[in-house]
Amino acid sequence: MKPRLQKTDRLRRLVEVIEDDPFITDRELACLFRVSIQTVRLDRLELGIPESRERTRRLAKEATNKVRSVETGEVIGDLIHVKLGQEGISVLETDKDMAFRRTSIVRGHHIFAQANSLAVALVDAEIALTGTATVKYLRPVKAGERLVAKAEILSRSGRRHVVKVTTKIGHEDVFAGEFTVFAVEEPEGYSEDSRRGFN
């Protein structure tokens, strides 16, 4: 069993760990450093580091501003990183409202929706639609678990994009999918004004 780190070493490591994994929770940090959650909170305050949800919100705001194919409320989960036409990451905090009451297992359509909306968000177009999806659910997800979906565009041919999405809890894969997403041209007469009519 390793001895606890001195405070100065712990603060230095805390900064490194949060930079590496910005959505790590205070509870996870407390376990990692073998200190109380309150100690982690005090350390974060001393360093001026916001809590996990606020860090995620900030990353989501930055990433969402880059996306063209979906609007802020249309992405399922928090989009925390995006390079249009290349890759992206989203985080979904699951809760009991997403799960079956009897088992607390999250319904599959929530997991699929996170992956699908991330795949669509990566396509650098005003309108992008999913054509096909091949998916595998690798293990049940319990309410309260945090889903981290990572997507990358594998290939592009004209308007057709093949996007691979892997969703993890910690280091464990729970979902894998390959989505074919098409960039669609706006039909004639279909303007920003007419789009607002569908809200």
Tab-separated table of C-alpha atoms in Angstrom:
chain	number	residue	atom	x	y	z
A	1	MET	CA	0.000	0.000	0.000
A	2	LYS	CA	1.456	3.337	-1.094
A	3	PRO	CA	1.783	6.111	1.482
A	4	ARG	CA	-0.365	9.195	0.978
A	5	LEU	CA	1.158	12.059	-0.962
A	6	GLN	CA	2.188	15.232	0.802
A	7	LYS	CA	-0.168	18.133	0.095
A	8	THR	CA	2.153	19.910	-2.370
A	9	ASP	CA	2.666	16.673	-4.324
A	10	ARG	CA	-1.061	15.913	-4.189
A	11	LEU	CA	-1.931	19.372	-5.560
A	12	ARG	CA	0.552	18.954	-8.411
A	13	ARG	CA	-0.807	15.482	-9.234
A	14	LEU	CA	-4.393	16.747	-8.946
A	15	VAL	CA	-3.753	19.296	-11.689
A	16	GLU	CA	-2.136	16.622	-13.904
A	17	VAL	CA	-4.963	14.115	-13.390
A	18	ILE	CA	-7.699	16.674	-14.126
A	19	GLU	CA	-5.879	17.901	-17.245
A	20	ASP	CA	-5.681	14.276	-18.419
A	21	ASP	CA	-9.334	13.483	-17.532
A	22	PRO	CA	-11.367	16.695	-17.155
A	23	PHE	CA	-14.563	14.865	-16.186
A	24	ILE	CA	-13.119	12.834	-13.319
A	25	THR	CA	-15.316	13.279	-10.231
A	26	ASP	CA	-14.336	14.351	-6.729
A	27	ARG	CA	-15.267	10.862	-5.501
A	28	GLU	CA	-12.902	9.249	-8.018
A	29	LEU	CA	-10.152	11.706	-7.096
A	30	ALA	CA	-10.670	10.962	-3.393
A	31	CYS	CA	-10.241	7.229	-4.065
A	32	LEU	CA	-7.183	7.859	-6.240
A	33	PHE	CA	-5.433	10.022	-3.636
A	34	ARG	CA	-6.847	8.132	-0.617
A	35	VAL	CA	-8.258	11.285	0.970
A	36	SER	CA	-11.777	12.464	1.752
A	37	ILE	CA	-14.036	14.038	-0.855
A	38	GLN	CA	-13.980	17.210	1.250
A	39	THR	CA	-10.168	17.309	1.012
A	40	VAL	CA	-10.405	17.052	-2.779
A	41	ARG	CA	-12.949	19.894	-2.840
A	42	LEU	CA	-10.715	22.085	-0.697
A	43	ASP	CA	-7.717	21.274	-2.909
A	44	ARG	CA	-9.704	22.190	-6.041
A	45	LEU	CA	-10.851	25.460	-4.465
A	46	GLU	CA	-7.275	26.313	-3.530
A	47	LEU	CA	-6.185	25.678	-7.124
A	48	GLY	CA	-9.203	27.464	-8.637
A	49	ILE	CA	-10.373	24.305	-10.432
A	50	PRO	CA	-14.161	23.996	-10.853
A	51	GLU	CA	-16.022	20.781	-10.044
A	52	SER	CA	-16.549	18.055	-12.639
A	53	ARG	CA	-19.950	19.201	-13.936
A	54	GLU	CA	-18.759	22.775	-14.444
A	55	ARG	CA	-15.586	21.583	-16.236
A	56	THR	CA	-17.751	19.423	-18.500
A	57	ARG	CA	-20.159	22.329	-19.156
A	58	ARG	CA	-17.296	24.624	-20.173
A	59	LEU	CA	-15.819	22.048	-22.532
A	60	ALA	CA	-19.292	21.365	-23.959
A	61	LYS	CA	-19.913	25.041	-24.674
A	62	GLU	CA	-16.597	25.383	-26.530
A	63	ALA	CA	-17.131	22.192	-28.550
A	64	THR	CA	-20.788	22.847	-29.418
A	65	ASN	CA	-19.966	26.241	-30.930
A	66	LYS	CA	-17.938	24.468	-33.649
A	67	VAL	CA	-20.723	22.119	-34.793
A	68	ARG	CA	-22.803	22.944	-37.889
A	69	SER	CA	-25.089	19.930	-38.407
A	70	VAL	CA	-26.872	19.941	-35.030
A	71	GLU	CA	-27.859	22.660	-32.616
A	72	THR	CA	-26.989	22.789	-28.921
A	73	GLY	CA	-30.095	21.008	-27.602
A	74	GLU	CA	-29.980	18.323	-30.284
A	75	VAL	CA	-26.824	16.587	-29.070
A	76	ILE	CA	-27.518	13.840	-26.538
A	77	GLY	CA	-24.974	14.194	-23.747
A	78	ASP	CA	-22.390	16.942	-23.386
A	79	LEU	CA	-20.182	17.403	-26.425
A	80	ILE	CA	-16.795	18.161	-24.866
A	81	HIS	CA	-14.401	17.875	-27.809
A	82	VAL	CA	-14.899	18.150	-31.543
A	83	LYS	CA	-12.684	18.453	-34.591
A	84	LEU	CA	-15.123	18.743	-37.484
A	85	GLY	CA	-14.527	16.089	-40.093
A	86	GLN	CA	-12.241	14.132	-37.753
A	87	GLU	CA	-13.132	13.207	-34.165
A	88	GLY	CA	-15.192	14.049	-31.111
A	89	ILE	CA	-16.067	13.109	-27.528
A	90	SER	CA	-19.311	13.404	-25.593
A	91	VAL	CA	-20.230	12.584	-22.007
A	92	LEU	CA	-23.647	11.409	-20.829
A	93	GLU	CA	-24.493	11.237	-17.129
A	94	THR	CA	-27.151	8.545	-16.914
A	95	ASP	CA	-29.938	8.709	-14.353
A	96	LYS	CA	-32.925	6.690	-13.153
A	97	ASP	CA	-35.248	8.425	-15.656
A	98	MET	CA	-33.269	6.750	-18.473
A	99	ALA	CA	-33.522	3.295	-16.901
A	100	PHE	CA	-36.052	0.539	-16.407
A	101	ARG	CA	-37.529	0.909	-12.916
A	102	ARG	CA	-37.182	-2.720	-11.899
A	103	THR	CA	-33.561	-3.263	-12.967
A	104	SER	CA	-32.040	0.262	-13.104
A	105	ILE	CA	-30.555	-0.715	-16.483
A	106	VAL	CA	-30.366	2.219	-18.905
A	107	ARG	CA	-32.557	1.790	-21.983
A	108	GLY	CA	-30.552	1.163	-25.141
A	109	HIS	CA	-32.027	4.045	-27.106
A	110	HIS	CA	-30.308	6.559	-24.795
A	111	ILE	CA	-26.915	4.937	-25.437
A	112	PHE	CA	-27.616	4.790	-29.179
A	113	ALA	CA	-28.820	8.417	-29.264
A	114	GLN	CA	-25.611	9.669	-27.647
A	115	ALA	CA	-23.471	7.797	-30.193
A	116	ASN	CA	-25.653	8.754	-33.170
A	117	SER	CA	-25.813	12.459	-32.324
A	118	LEU	CA	-22.026	12.515	-31.845
A	119	ALA	CA	-21.506	10.839	-35.245
A	120	VAL	CA	-23.791	13.386	-36.937
A	121	ALA	CA	-22.115	16.313	-35.130
A	122	LEU	CA	-18.722	15.424	-36.658
A	123	VAL	CA	-19.913	15.924	-40.228
A	124	ASP	CA	-18.994	19.401	-41.455
A	125	ALA	CA	-22.312	20.237	-43.158
A	126	GLU	CA	-25.456	22.247	-42.472
A	127	ILE	CA	-27.576	19.088	-42.647
A	128	ALA	CA	-26.279	15.591	-41.845
A	129	LEU	CA	-28.437	12.479	-41.567
A	130	THR	CA	-27.730	8.914	-40.500
A	131	GLY	CA	-28.192	6.428	-43.333
A	132	THR	CA	-27.265	3.167	-41.596
A	133	ALA	CA	-25.911	2.020	-38.270
A	134	THR	CA	-24.383	-1.256	-37.153
A	135	VAL	CA	-24.197	-1.380	-33.365
A	136	LYS	CA	-23.266	-3.729	-30.522
A	137	TYR	CA	-24.288	-3.345	-26.899
A	138	LEU	CA	-21.411	-4.930	-24.994
A	139	ARG	CA	-22.734	-4.839	-21.431
A	140	PRO	CA	-25.713	-3.407	-19.525
A	141	VAL	CA	-25.340	0.156	-18.240
A	142	LYS	CA	-26.694	0.995	-14.788
A	143	ALA	CA	-28.345	4.317	-13.951
A	144	GLY	CA	-25.764	6.688	-12.494
A	145	GLU	CA	-22.884	5.472	-14.664
A	146	ARG	CA	-21.105	8.045	-16.843
A	147	LEU	CA	-20.897	7.219	-20.557
A	148	VAL	CA	-17.969	8.628	-22.526
A	149	ALA	CA	-18.467	8.270	-26.280
A	150	LYS	CA	-15.514	8.756	-28.622
A	151	ALA	CA	-16.055	9.024	-32.364
A	152	GLU	CA	-13.800	9.239	-35.374
A	153	ILE	CA	-14.507	9.515	-39.065
A	154	LEU	CA	-12.986	6.426	-40.678
A	155	SER	CA	-13.618	7.374	-44.298
A	156	ARG	CA	-15.286	9.923	-46.505
A	157	SER	CA	-16.471	9.531	-50.072
A	158	GLY	CA	-18.324	12.529	-51.443
A	159	ARG	CA	-21.158	13.231	-49.032
A	160	ARG	CA	-20.905	9.798	-47.372
A	161	HIS	CA	-19.031	9.581	-44.051
A	162	VAL	CA	-18.325	6.384	-42.105
A	163	VAL	CA	-18.048	7.148	-38.396
A	164	LYS	CA	-16.888	4.724	-35.690
A	165	VAL	CA	-18.189	5.363	-32.160
A	166	THR	CA	-17.057	3.569	-28.999
A	167	THR	CA	-18.718	4.251	-25.663
A	168	LYS	CA	-16.930	3.463	-22.412
A	169	ILE	CA	-17.502	3.508	-18.693
A	170	GLY	CA	-14.068	4.075	-17.222
A	171	HIS	CA	-11.820	1.850	-19.324
A	172	GLU	CA	-14.539	-0.686	-20.213
A	173	ASP	CA	-16.265	-0.651	-23.621
A	174	VAL	CA	-20.056	-0.840	-23.292
A	175	PHE	CA	-21.163	0.072	-26.829
A	176	ALA	CA	-19.624	0.068	-30.307
A	177	GLY	CA	-21.137	1.312	-33.515
A	178	GLU	CA	-20.379	2.201	-37.093
A	179	PHE	CA	-22.594	4.897	-38.580
A	180	THR	CA	-22.916	5.940	-42.206
A	181	VAL	CA	-23.787	9.636	-42.153
A	182	PHE	CA	-24.647	11.680	-45.227
A	183	ALA	CA	-24.109	15.408	-45.699
A	184	VAL	CA	-27.314	16.600	-47.344
A	185	GLU	CA	-27.698	19.687	-49.482
A	186	GLU	CA	-30.527	22.006	-48.513
A	187	PRO	CA	-33.455	21.631	-50.912
A	188	GLU	CA	-34.322	24.717	-52.970
A	189	GLY	CA	-36.534	27.105	-51.069
A	190	TYR	CA	-35.395	25.601	-47.766
A	191	SER	CA	-33.882	28.533	-45.918
A	192	GLU	CA	-32.945	29.399	-42.365
A	193	ASP	CA	-36.335	31.144	-42.085
A	194	SER	CA	-38.270	28.040	-43.123
A	195	ARG	CA	-36.193	25.886	-40.749
A	196	ARG	CA	-37.328	28.043	-37.824
A	197	GLY	CA	-40.912	27.079	-38.631
A	198	PHE	CA	-40.185	23.523	-37.440
A	199	ASN	CA	-39.192	24.559	-33.889
